[in-house]
Amino acid sequence: MTAFLMAGGLIMSFWTDENVALLRKLWGEGRSARDIAARISGATRNSIIGKAHRLGLPSRTPLTRVAPRPKSEKAPRARAPRLPRFVAEAIDAVVVQLAPHGFSDGAVATVLTVKDGMCKYPIGDPKAKDFAYCGRDACRGSYCADHARLAYTSPRRFLAPGRRDLF
């Protein structure tokens, strides 16, 4: 509730008898809560609606009624035919195992012996004790030529034959 602070610390509501009478009169004329709030100092639209409700003033119907628009008939949209679902046959993965080419004595590089310039292609399970790296001389990057062919794929392989000139 909006109220005014009077001298001596007393709080007095703006709903004086005159303001209540003005509210009843304007409400009866069909004025909007916004218009009534503009005429009563310190009142808001919501305070007008609340006071009218507490006074039991009759609720009002809107001054103008808008006729509902008839629903337009929409033509049914043509849907694209659904493609049948299919499940691709699972094919077995081809696993290529290269024999580990290591140092000239046949040993492979371990985590402790691998150095720059050596092929770092992992051989075996990293959790196993016999895990190692290839150890051959690396060419352009981390892998030897054989392992680089396995690890890297050219984007050209996946393009249509007429589009391979892009790369």
Short mmCIF file of N, CA and C in Angstrom, two decimals:
data_model
loop_
_atom_site.label_atom_id
_atom_site.label_comp_id
_atom_site.label_asym_id
_atom_site.label_seq_id
_atom_site.Cartn_x
_atom_site.Cartn_y
_atom_site.Cartn_z
N MET A 1 0.85 -1.18 0.00
CA MET A 1 0.00 0.00 0.00
C MET A 1 0.89 1.23 0.00
N THR A 2 0.59 2.19 -0.85
CA THR A 2 1.34 3.43 -0.90
C THR A 2 0.82 4.34 0.20
N ALA A 3 1.74 4.96 0.92
CA ALA A 3 1.35 5.83 2.03
C ALA A 3 2.28 7.03 2.07
N PHE A 4 1.88 8.03 2.82
CA PHE A 4 2.68 9.23 2.98
C PHE A 4 3.17 9.33 4.41
N LEU A 5 4.39 9.85 4.58
CA LEU A 5 4.94 10.06 5.92
C LEU A 5 4.57 11.47 6.35
N MET A 6 3.86 11.56 7.44
CA MET A 6 3.41 12.85 7.94
C MET A 6 4.38 13.33 9.02
N ALA A 7 4.25 14.59 9.41
CA ALA A 7 5.08 15.16 10.47
C ALA A 7 4.83 14.39 11.76
N GLY A 8 5.87 14.16 12.53
CA GLY A 8 5.75 13.42 13.78
C GLY A 8 5.85 11.92 13.58
N GLY A 9 6.15 11.45 12.35
CA GLY A 9 6.35 10.03 12.10
C GLY A 9 5.08 9.25 11.87
N LEU A 10 3.94 9.88 11.74
CA LEU A 10 2.70 9.17 11.49
C LEU A 10 2.60 8.83 10.01
N ILE A 11 2.08 7.66 9.73
CA ILE A 11 1.89 7.24 8.35
C ILE A 11 0.41 7.28 8.04
N MET A 12 0.09 7.94 6.92
CA MET A 12 -1.32 8.06 6.56
C MET A 12 -1.49 7.59 5.12
N SER A 13 -2.49 6.80 4.85
CA SER A 13 -2.74 6.28 3.52
C SER A 13 -3.32 7.38 2.64
N PHE A 14 -3.07 7.26 1.33
CA PHE A 14 -3.67 8.24 0.42
C PHE A 14 -5.13 7.92 0.15
N TRP A 15 -5.64 6.82 0.67
CA TRP A 15 -7.03 6.47 0.45
C TRP A 15 -7.92 7.23 1.44
N THR A 16 -8.02 8.50 1.19
CA THR A 16 -8.92 9.34 1.98
C THR A 16 -10.34 9.13 1.47
N ASP A 17 -11.30 9.67 2.20
CA ASP A 17 -12.69 9.53 1.78
C ASP A 17 -12.92 10.18 0.42
N GLU A 18 -12.23 11.30 0.17
CA GLU A 18 -12.38 11.98 -1.11
C GLU A 18 -11.83 11.11 -2.25
N ASN A 19 -10.66 10.48 -2.03
CA ASN A 19 -10.07 9.64 -3.07
C ASN A 19 -10.90 8.39 -3.32
N VAL A 20 -11.49 7.82 -2.26
CA VAL A 20 -12.34 6.64 -2.44
C VAL A 20 -13.59 7.04 -3.23
N ALA A 21 -14.16 8.21 -2.92
CA ALA A 21 -15.34 8.67 -3.64
C ALA A 21 -15.01 8.93 -5.11
N LEU A 22 -13.83 9.52 -5.35
CA LEU A 22 -13.41 9.77 -6.73
C LEU A 22 -13.20 8.44 -7.47
N LEU A 23 -12.63 7.46 -6.78
CA LEU A 23 -12.43 6.14 -7.38
C LEU A 23 -13.77 5.53 -7.77
N ARG A 24 -14.74 5.58 -6.85
CA ARG A 24 -16.07 5.01 -7.13
C ARG A 24 -16.72 5.70 -8.33
N LYS A 25 -16.60 7.05 -8.38
CA LYS A 25 -17.22 7.81 -9.45
C LYS A 25 -16.59 7.47 -10.80
N LEU A 26 -15.24 7.51 -10.86
CA LEU A 26 -14.56 7.25 -12.13
C LEU A 26 -14.70 5.79 -12.55
N TRP A 27 -14.70 4.90 -11.57
CA TRP A 27 -14.89 3.47 -11.88
C TRP A 27 -16.27 3.25 -12.50
N GLY A 28 -17.28 3.93 -11.94
CA GLY A 28 -18.64 3.81 -12.46
C GLY A 28 -18.78 4.39 -13.85
N GLU A 29 -17.95 5.39 -14.19
CA GLU A 29 -17.98 5.97 -15.53
C GLU A 29 -17.30 5.08 -16.56
N GLY A 30 -16.62 4.07 -16.08
CA GLY A 30 -15.95 3.16 -17.01
C GLY A 30 -14.52 3.56 -17.35
N ARG A 31 -13.95 4.45 -16.54
CA ARG A 31 -12.57 4.86 -16.78
C ARG A 31 -11.61 3.70 -16.50
N SER A 32 -10.48 3.73 -17.15
CA SER A 32 -9.49 2.66 -16.93
C SER A 32 -8.73 2.92 -15.64
N ALA A 33 -8.16 1.87 -15.10
CA ALA A 33 -7.39 2.00 -13.86
C ALA A 33 -6.21 2.94 -14.07
N ARG A 34 -5.66 2.96 -15.25
CA ARG A 34 -4.55 3.86 -15.55
C ARG A 34 -5.00 5.32 -15.49
N ASP A 35 -6.18 5.61 -16.06
CA ASP A 35 -6.69 6.99 -16.03
C ASP A 35 -7.00 7.42 -14.60
N ILE A 36 -7.58 6.52 -13.83
CA ILE A 36 -7.93 6.85 -12.44
C ILE A 36 -6.66 7.10 -11.64
N ALA A 37 -5.62 6.28 -11.85
CA ALA A 37 -4.36 6.45 -11.12
C ALA A 37 -3.71 7.78 -11.46
N ALA A 38 -3.88 8.25 -12.69
CA ALA A 38 -3.31 9.54 -13.07
C ALA A 38 -4.00 10.68 -12.35
N ARG A 39 -5.27 10.53 -11.98
CA ARG A 39 -6.02 11.60 -11.31
C ARG A 39 -5.85 11.59 -9.80
N ILE A 40 -5.48 10.44 -9.22
CA ILE A 40 -5.31 10.36 -7.76
C ILE A 40 -3.82 10.40 -7.47
N SER A 41 -3.39 11.41 -6.77
CA SER A 41 -1.97 11.60 -6.49
C SER A 41 -1.41 10.44 -5.66
N GLY A 42 -0.32 9.85 -6.13
CA GLY A 42 0.35 8.78 -5.39
C GLY A 42 -0.19 7.39 -5.66
N ALA A 43 -1.20 7.28 -6.50
CA ALA A 43 -1.80 5.97 -6.77
C ALA A 43 -1.18 5.37 -8.03
N THR A 44 -1.14 4.06 -8.04
CA THR A 44 -0.68 3.35 -9.23
C THR A 44 -1.84 2.57 -9.81
N ARG A 45 -1.67 2.09 -10.99
CA ARG A 45 -2.71 1.29 -11.64
C ARG A 45 -3.06 0.08 -10.78
N ASN A 46 -2.02 -0.60 -10.25
CA ASN A 46 -2.29 -1.78 -9.44
C ASN A 46 -2.98 -1.44 -8.12
N SER A 47 -2.63 -0.29 -7.53
CA SER A 47 -3.31 0.08 -6.28
C SER A 47 -4.78 0.41 -6.54
N ILE A 48 -5.09 0.97 -7.70
CA ILE A 48 -6.48 1.25 -8.06
C ILE A 48 -7.25 -0.05 -8.22
N ILE A 49 -6.66 -1.02 -8.92
CA ILE A 49 -7.33 -2.31 -9.13
C ILE A 49 -7.54 -3.01 -7.79
N GLY A 50 -6.53 -2.99 -6.93
CA GLY A 50 -6.65 -3.63 -5.62
C GLY A 50 -7.72 -2.99 -4.75
N LYS A 51 -7.76 -1.67 -4.72
CA LYS A 51 -8.76 -0.97 -3.90
C LYS A 51 -10.17 -1.22 -4.43
N ALA A 52 -10.32 -1.22 -5.77
CA ALA A 52 -11.63 -1.50 -6.36
C ALA A 52 -12.08 -2.90 -6.00
N HIS A 53 -11.16 -3.83 -5.97
CA HIS A 53 -11.50 -5.21 -5.60
C HIS A 53 -11.91 -5.28 -4.13
N ARG A 54 -11.15 -4.60 -3.26
CA ARG A 54 -11.48 -4.62 -1.83
C ARG A 54 -12.79 -3.90 -1.53
N LEU A 55 -13.12 -2.88 -2.32
CA LEU A 55 -14.39 -2.17 -2.13
C LEU A 55 -15.57 -2.95 -2.69
N GLY A 56 -15.27 -4.00 -3.43
CA GLY A 56 -16.34 -4.80 -4.02
C GLY A 56 -16.98 -4.17 -5.23
N LEU A 57 -16.25 -3.27 -5.89
CA LEU A 57 -16.79 -2.66 -7.10
C LEU A 57 -16.93 -3.74 -8.17
N PRO A 58 -17.94 -3.62 -9.02
CA PRO A 58 -18.17 -4.68 -10.01
C PRO A 58 -17.01 -4.75 -11.01
N SER A 59 -16.64 -5.98 -11.33
CA SER A 59 -15.60 -6.13 -12.34
C SER A 59 -16.17 -5.70 -13.68
N ARG A 60 -15.29 -5.22 -14.52
CA ARG A 60 -15.77 -4.64 -15.76
C ARG A 60 -15.39 -5.51 -16.93
N THR A 61 -16.20 -5.41 -17.93
CA THR A 61 -15.89 -6.08 -19.18
C THR A 61 -15.14 -5.09 -20.05
N PRO A 62 -14.33 -5.56 -20.95
CA PRO A 62 -13.63 -4.62 -21.83
C PRO A 62 -14.61 -3.77 -22.61
N LEU A 63 -14.24 -2.51 -22.84
CA LEU A 63 -15.13 -1.58 -23.54
C LEU A 63 -15.37 -2.02 -24.98
N THR A 64 -14.37 -2.53 -25.62
CA THR A 64 -14.53 -3.00 -26.99
C THR A 64 -14.20 -4.48 -27.04
N ARG A 65 -15.04 -5.19 -27.70
CA ARG A 65 -14.78 -6.61 -27.87
C ARG A 65 -14.30 -6.84 -29.29
N VAL A 66 -13.27 -7.59 -29.37
CA VAL A 66 -12.71 -7.90 -30.67
C VAL A 66 -13.27 -9.24 -31.09
N ALA A 67 -13.87 -9.25 -32.28
CA ALA A 67 -14.41 -10.51 -32.78
C ALA A 67 -13.25 -11.43 -33.13
N PRO A 68 -13.35 -12.67 -32.73
CA PRO A 68 -12.25 -13.58 -33.07
C PRO A 68 -12.16 -13.78 -34.57
N ARG A 69 -10.94 -13.82 -35.05
CA ARG A 69 -10.74 -14.02 -36.48
C ARG A 69 -11.04 -15.47 -36.82
N PRO A 70 -11.69 -15.67 -37.94
CA PRO A 70 -11.92 -17.06 -38.33
C PRO A 70 -10.58 -17.70 -38.70
N LYS A 71 -10.47 -18.95 -38.33
CA LYS A 71 -9.23 -19.65 -38.63
C LYS A 71 -9.15 -19.92 -40.12
N SER A 72 -8.00 -19.61 -40.65
CA SER A 72 -7.83 -19.83 -42.09
C SER A 72 -7.56 -21.30 -42.34
N GLU A 73 -8.12 -21.75 -43.42
CA GLU A 73 -7.92 -23.14 -43.80
C GLU A 73 -6.56 -23.25 -44.48
N LYS A 74 -5.71 -24.03 -43.89
CA LYS A 74 -4.39 -24.22 -44.47
C LYS A 74 -4.39 -25.50 -45.27
N ALA A 75 -3.79 -25.39 -46.41
CA ALA A 75 -3.67 -26.59 -47.25
C ALA A 75 -2.67 -27.52 -46.59
N PRO A 76 -2.96 -28.80 -46.59
CA PRO A 76 -2.01 -29.72 -45.97
C PRO A 76 -0.69 -29.70 -46.74
N ARG A 77 0.38 -29.69 -45.98
CA ARG A 77 1.69 -29.66 -46.61
C ARG A 77 2.07 -31.05 -47.08
N ALA A 78 2.64 -31.07 -48.23
CA ALA A 78 3.11 -32.35 -48.76
C ALA A 78 4.41 -32.70 -48.08
N ARG A 79 4.45 -33.88 -47.54
CA ARG A 79 5.66 -34.31 -46.87
C ARG A 79 6.49 -35.15 -47.81
N ALA A 80 7.77 -35.03 -47.63
CA ALA A 80 8.67 -35.85 -48.43
C ALA A 80 8.51 -37.30 -47.97
N PRO A 81 8.54 -38.21 -48.90
CA PRO A 81 8.38 -39.61 -48.49
C PRO A 81 9.53 -40.03 -47.59
N ARG A 82 9.18 -40.82 -46.59
CA ARG A 82 10.20 -41.29 -45.67
C ARG A 82 11.00 -42.41 -46.32
N LEU A 83 12.27 -42.32 -46.12
CA LEU A 83 13.14 -43.36 -46.64
C LEU A 83 13.09 -44.55 -45.69
N PRO A 84 13.11 -45.74 -46.22
CA PRO A 84 13.08 -46.90 -45.32
C PRO A 84 14.36 -46.96 -44.50
N ARG A 85 14.19 -47.35 -43.26
CA ARG A 85 15.35 -47.49 -42.40
C ARG A 85 16.03 -48.81 -42.70
N PHE A 86 17.31 -48.76 -42.65
CA PHE A 86 18.05 -50.00 -42.87
C PHE A 86 19.24 -50.03 -41.93
N VAL A 87 19.69 -51.20 -41.69
CA VAL A 87 20.85 -51.39 -40.84
C VAL A 87 21.96 -51.92 -41.72
N ALA A 88 23.06 -51.22 -41.71
CA ALA A 88 24.19 -51.66 -42.52
C ALA A 88 24.77 -52.93 -41.91
N GLU A 89 25.21 -53.77 -42.78
CA GLU A 89 25.83 -55.00 -42.30
C GLU A 89 27.17 -54.66 -41.67
N ALA A 90 27.41 -55.28 -40.55
CA ALA A 90 28.67 -55.06 -39.87
C ALA A 90 29.77 -55.81 -40.61
N ILE A 91 30.85 -55.12 -40.81
CA ILE A 91 31.98 -55.80 -41.45
C ILE A 91 33.09 -55.93 -40.43
N ASP A 92 33.86 -56.93 -40.59
CA ASP A 92 34.97 -57.14 -39.67
C ASP A 92 36.06 -56.13 -39.97
N ALA A 93 36.61 -55.58 -38.92
CA ALA A 93 37.68 -54.61 -39.08
C ALA A 93 38.95 -55.34 -39.49
N VAL A 94 39.67 -54.70 -40.36
CA VAL A 94 40.94 -55.26 -40.80
C VAL A 94 42.03 -54.71 -39.90
N VAL A 95 42.68 -55.57 -39.19
CA VAL A 95 43.74 -55.16 -38.29
C VAL A 95 45.07 -55.47 -38.95
N VAL A 96 45.85 -54.44 -39.13
CA VAL A 96 47.16 -54.61 -39.75
C VAL A 96 48.19 -54.58 -38.64
N GLN A 97 48.92 -55.64 -38.51
CA GLN A 97 50.00 -55.69 -37.52
C GLN A 97 51.32 -55.63 -38.25
N LEU A 98 52.07 -54.60 -37.98
CA LEU A 98 53.41 -54.49 -38.54
C LEU A 98 54.38 -55.11 -37.55
N ALA A 99 55.31 -55.79 -38.09
CA ALA A 99 56.36 -56.32 -37.21
C ALA A 99 57.17 -55.15 -36.71
N PRO A 100 57.44 -55.11 -35.42
CA PRO A 100 58.20 -53.97 -34.89
C PRO A 100 59.62 -53.96 -35.44
N HIS A 101 59.93 -52.88 -36.16
CA HIS A 101 61.30 -52.70 -36.65
C HIS A 101 61.98 -51.82 -35.64
N GLY A 102 62.93 -52.31 -35.00
CA GLY A 102 63.59 -51.55 -33.95
C GLY A 102 65.00 -51.19 -34.33
N PHE A 103 65.85 -51.15 -33.34
CA PHE A 103 67.25 -50.84 -33.57
C PHE A 103 67.87 -51.95 -34.41
N SER A 104 69.08 -51.73 -34.84
CA SER A 104 69.75 -52.72 -35.68
C SER A 104 69.92 -54.05 -34.96
N ASP A 105 69.94 -54.04 -33.63
CA ASP A 105 70.08 -55.30 -32.91
C ASP A 105 68.72 -55.96 -32.65
N GLY A 106 67.61 -55.39 -33.18
CA GLY A 106 66.29 -55.99 -33.04
C GLY A 106 65.49 -55.48 -31.86
N ALA A 107 66.05 -54.65 -31.01
CA ALA A 107 65.33 -54.13 -29.86
C ALA A 107 64.46 -52.94 -30.28
N VAL A 108 63.43 -52.70 -29.53
CA VAL A 108 62.56 -51.55 -29.80
C VAL A 108 62.86 -50.49 -28.75
N ALA A 109 62.38 -49.27 -29.00
CA ALA A 109 62.62 -48.17 -28.07
C ALA A 109 61.58 -48.21 -26.96
N THR A 110 62.00 -48.03 -25.73
CA THR A 110 61.08 -47.96 -24.60
C THR A 110 60.87 -46.50 -24.24
N VAL A 111 60.05 -46.27 -23.24
CA VAL A 111 59.78 -44.91 -22.80
C VAL A 111 61.09 -44.24 -22.36
N LEU A 112 61.99 -45.02 -21.81
CA LEU A 112 63.24 -44.45 -21.31
C LEU A 112 64.29 -44.28 -22.40
N THR A 113 64.21 -45.06 -23.49
CA THR A 113 65.25 -44.99 -24.53
C THR A 113 64.83 -44.22 -25.77
N VAL A 114 63.56 -43.86 -25.92
CA VAL A 114 63.12 -43.14 -27.11
C VAL A 114 63.67 -41.71 -27.07
N LYS A 115 64.13 -41.25 -28.24
CA LYS A 115 64.74 -39.92 -28.34
C LYS A 115 64.16 -39.19 -29.55
N ASP A 116 64.50 -37.91 -29.67
CA ASP A 116 64.08 -37.15 -30.84
C ASP A 116 64.64 -37.80 -32.09
N GLY A 117 63.86 -37.77 -33.15
CA GLY A 117 64.29 -38.35 -34.41
C GLY A 117 63.96 -39.82 -34.53
N MET A 118 63.40 -40.43 -33.49
CA MET A 118 63.00 -41.84 -33.53
C MET A 118 61.50 -41.93 -33.77
N CYS A 119 61.07 -43.03 -34.37
CA CYS A 119 59.64 -43.28 -34.59
C CYS A 119 59.00 -43.57 -33.25
N LYS A 120 57.94 -42.86 -32.95
CA LYS A 120 57.25 -43.02 -31.67
C LYS A 120 55.90 -43.71 -31.84
N TYR A 121 55.80 -44.58 -32.85
CA TYR A 121 54.57 -45.33 -33.06
C TYR A 121 54.47 -46.39 -31.97
N PRO A 122 53.34 -46.43 -31.23
CA PRO A 122 53.23 -47.37 -30.12
C PRO A 122 53.08 -48.81 -30.60
N ILE A 123 53.79 -49.72 -29.96
CA ILE A 123 53.72 -51.14 -30.26
C ILE A 123 53.17 -51.83 -29.02
N GLY A 124 51.99 -52.43 -29.13
CA GLY A 124 51.40 -53.17 -28.02
C GLY A 124 50.48 -52.32 -27.17
N ASP A 125 50.08 -52.89 -26.04
CA ASP A 125 49.17 -52.25 -25.10
C ASP A 125 49.96 -51.34 -24.17
N PRO A 126 49.60 -50.07 -24.06
CA PRO A 126 50.36 -49.16 -23.19
C PRO A 126 50.35 -49.59 -21.72
N LYS A 127 49.40 -50.42 -21.32
CA LYS A 127 49.35 -50.86 -19.92
C LYS A 127 50.21 -52.10 -19.68
N ALA A 128 50.65 -52.74 -20.75
CA ALA A 128 51.43 -53.97 -20.61
C ALA A 128 52.90 -53.64 -20.33
N LYS A 129 53.58 -54.59 -19.73
CA LYS A 129 54.98 -54.38 -19.39
C LYS A 129 55.87 -54.36 -20.63
N ASP A 130 55.48 -55.06 -21.69
CA ASP A 130 56.32 -55.11 -22.88
C ASP A 130 55.98 -54.01 -23.90
N PHE A 131 55.28 -52.97 -23.47
CA PHE A 131 54.94 -51.86 -24.35
C PHE A 131 56.21 -51.14 -24.79
N ALA A 132 56.24 -50.76 -26.07
CA ALA A 132 57.43 -50.08 -26.61
C ALA A 132 57.02 -49.21 -27.78
N TYR A 133 58.00 -48.52 -28.34
CA TYR A 133 57.83 -47.71 -29.53
C TYR A 133 58.66 -48.31 -30.64
N CYS A 134 58.33 -47.98 -31.89
CA CYS A 134 59.02 -48.55 -33.04
C CYS A 134 60.53 -48.30 -32.97
N GLY A 135 60.94 -47.08 -32.86
CA GLY A 135 62.36 -46.77 -32.69
C GLY A 135 63.14 -46.54 -33.97
N ARG A 136 62.55 -46.79 -35.15
CA ARG A 136 63.28 -46.53 -36.40
C ARG A 136 63.44 -45.02 -36.59
N ASP A 137 64.22 -44.65 -37.58
CA ASP A 137 64.43 -43.23 -37.87
C ASP A 137 63.11 -42.62 -38.35
N ALA A 138 62.73 -41.50 -37.74
CA ALA A 138 61.49 -40.82 -38.11
C ALA A 138 61.74 -39.94 -39.32
N CYS A 139 60.76 -39.87 -40.17
CA CYS A 139 60.85 -38.97 -41.33
C CYS A 139 59.71 -37.96 -41.22
N ARG A 140 60.02 -36.69 -41.15
CA ARG A 140 59.03 -35.61 -41.06
C ARG A 140 57.95 -35.89 -40.03
N GLY A 141 58.25 -35.70 -38.80
CA GLY A 141 57.26 -35.88 -37.76
C GLY A 141 57.69 -36.91 -36.74
N SER A 142 56.71 -37.56 -36.16
CA SER A 142 56.99 -38.50 -35.08
C SER A 142 57.12 -39.93 -35.52
N TYR A 143 56.79 -40.24 -36.78
CA TYR A 143 56.75 -41.63 -37.21
C TYR A 143 57.69 -41.90 -38.37
N CYS A 144 58.05 -43.18 -38.52
CA CYS A 144 58.81 -43.61 -39.69
C CYS A 144 57.84 -43.64 -40.88
N ALA A 145 58.36 -43.89 -42.07
CA ALA A 145 57.53 -43.83 -43.28
C ALA A 145 56.39 -44.84 -43.23
N ASP A 146 56.66 -46.08 -42.78
CA ASP A 146 55.60 -47.09 -42.73
C ASP A 146 54.50 -46.70 -41.75
N HIS A 147 54.88 -46.27 -40.57
CA HIS A 147 53.87 -45.92 -39.56
C HIS A 147 53.17 -44.60 -39.89
N ALA A 148 53.83 -43.70 -40.58
CA ALA A 148 53.18 -42.45 -41.00
C ALA A 148 52.05 -42.76 -41.98
N ARG A 149 52.25 -43.76 -42.87
CA ARG A 149 51.18 -44.14 -43.80
C ARG A 149 49.98 -44.71 -43.04
N LEU A 150 50.24 -45.39 -41.93
CA LEU A 150 49.13 -45.92 -41.12
C LEU A 150 48.43 -44.83 -40.32
N ALA A 151 49.21 -43.92 -39.77
CA ALA A 151 48.65 -42.94 -38.84
C ALA A 151 47.95 -41.79 -39.53
N TYR A 152 48.44 -41.38 -40.69
CA TYR A 152 47.88 -40.22 -41.36
C TYR A 152 47.18 -40.64 -42.64
N THR A 153 46.04 -39.98 -42.92
CA THR A 153 45.34 -40.23 -44.17
C THR A 153 45.28 -38.93 -44.94
N SER A 154 45.34 -39.03 -46.22
CA SER A 154 45.27 -37.86 -47.08
C SER A 154 43.81 -37.50 -47.31
N PRO A 155 43.46 -36.22 -47.27
CA PRO A 155 42.07 -35.84 -47.55
C PRO A 155 41.68 -36.17 -48.99
N ARG A 156 42.65 -36.34 -49.86
CA ARG A 156 42.36 -36.65 -51.26
C ARG A 156 41.69 -38.00 -51.40
N ARG A 157 41.97 -38.93 -50.50
CA ARG A 157 41.41 -40.27 -50.61
C ARG A 157 39.89 -40.26 -50.50
N PHE A 158 39.34 -39.27 -49.81
CA PHE A 158 37.91 -39.26 -49.54
C PHE A 158 37.12 -38.40 -50.51
N LEU A 159 37.79 -37.75 -51.44
CA LEU A 159 37.09 -36.91 -52.41
C LEU A 159 36.72 -37.72 -53.64
N ALA A 160 35.69 -37.27 -54.31
CA ALA A 160 35.30 -37.91 -55.57
C ALA A 160 36.43 -37.73 -56.57
N PRO A 161 36.57 -38.65 -57.51
CA PRO A 161 37.70 -38.58 -58.45
C PRO A 161 37.83 -37.24 -59.17
N GLY A 162 36.74 -36.59 -59.51
CA GLY A 162 36.82 -35.31 -60.21
C GLY A 162 37.19 -34.15 -59.31
N ARG A 163 37.17 -34.33 -57.99
CA ARG A 163 37.41 -33.24 -57.05
C ARG A 163 38.78 -33.33 -56.40
N ARG A 164 39.60 -34.27 -56.76
CA ARG A 164 40.88 -34.47 -56.09
C ARG A 164 41.89 -33.37 -56.39
N ASP A 165 41.56 -32.50 -57.35
CA ASP A 165 42.49 -31.43 -57.67
C ASP A 165 42.44 -30.30 -56.64
N LEU A 166 41.55 -30.39 -55.65
CA LEU A 166 41.44 -29.35 -54.64
C LEU A 166 42.65 -29.35 -53.72
N PHE A 167 43.29 -30.48 -53.54
CA PHE A 167 44.41 -30.57 -52.61
C PHE A 167 45.70 -30.85 -53.33
#
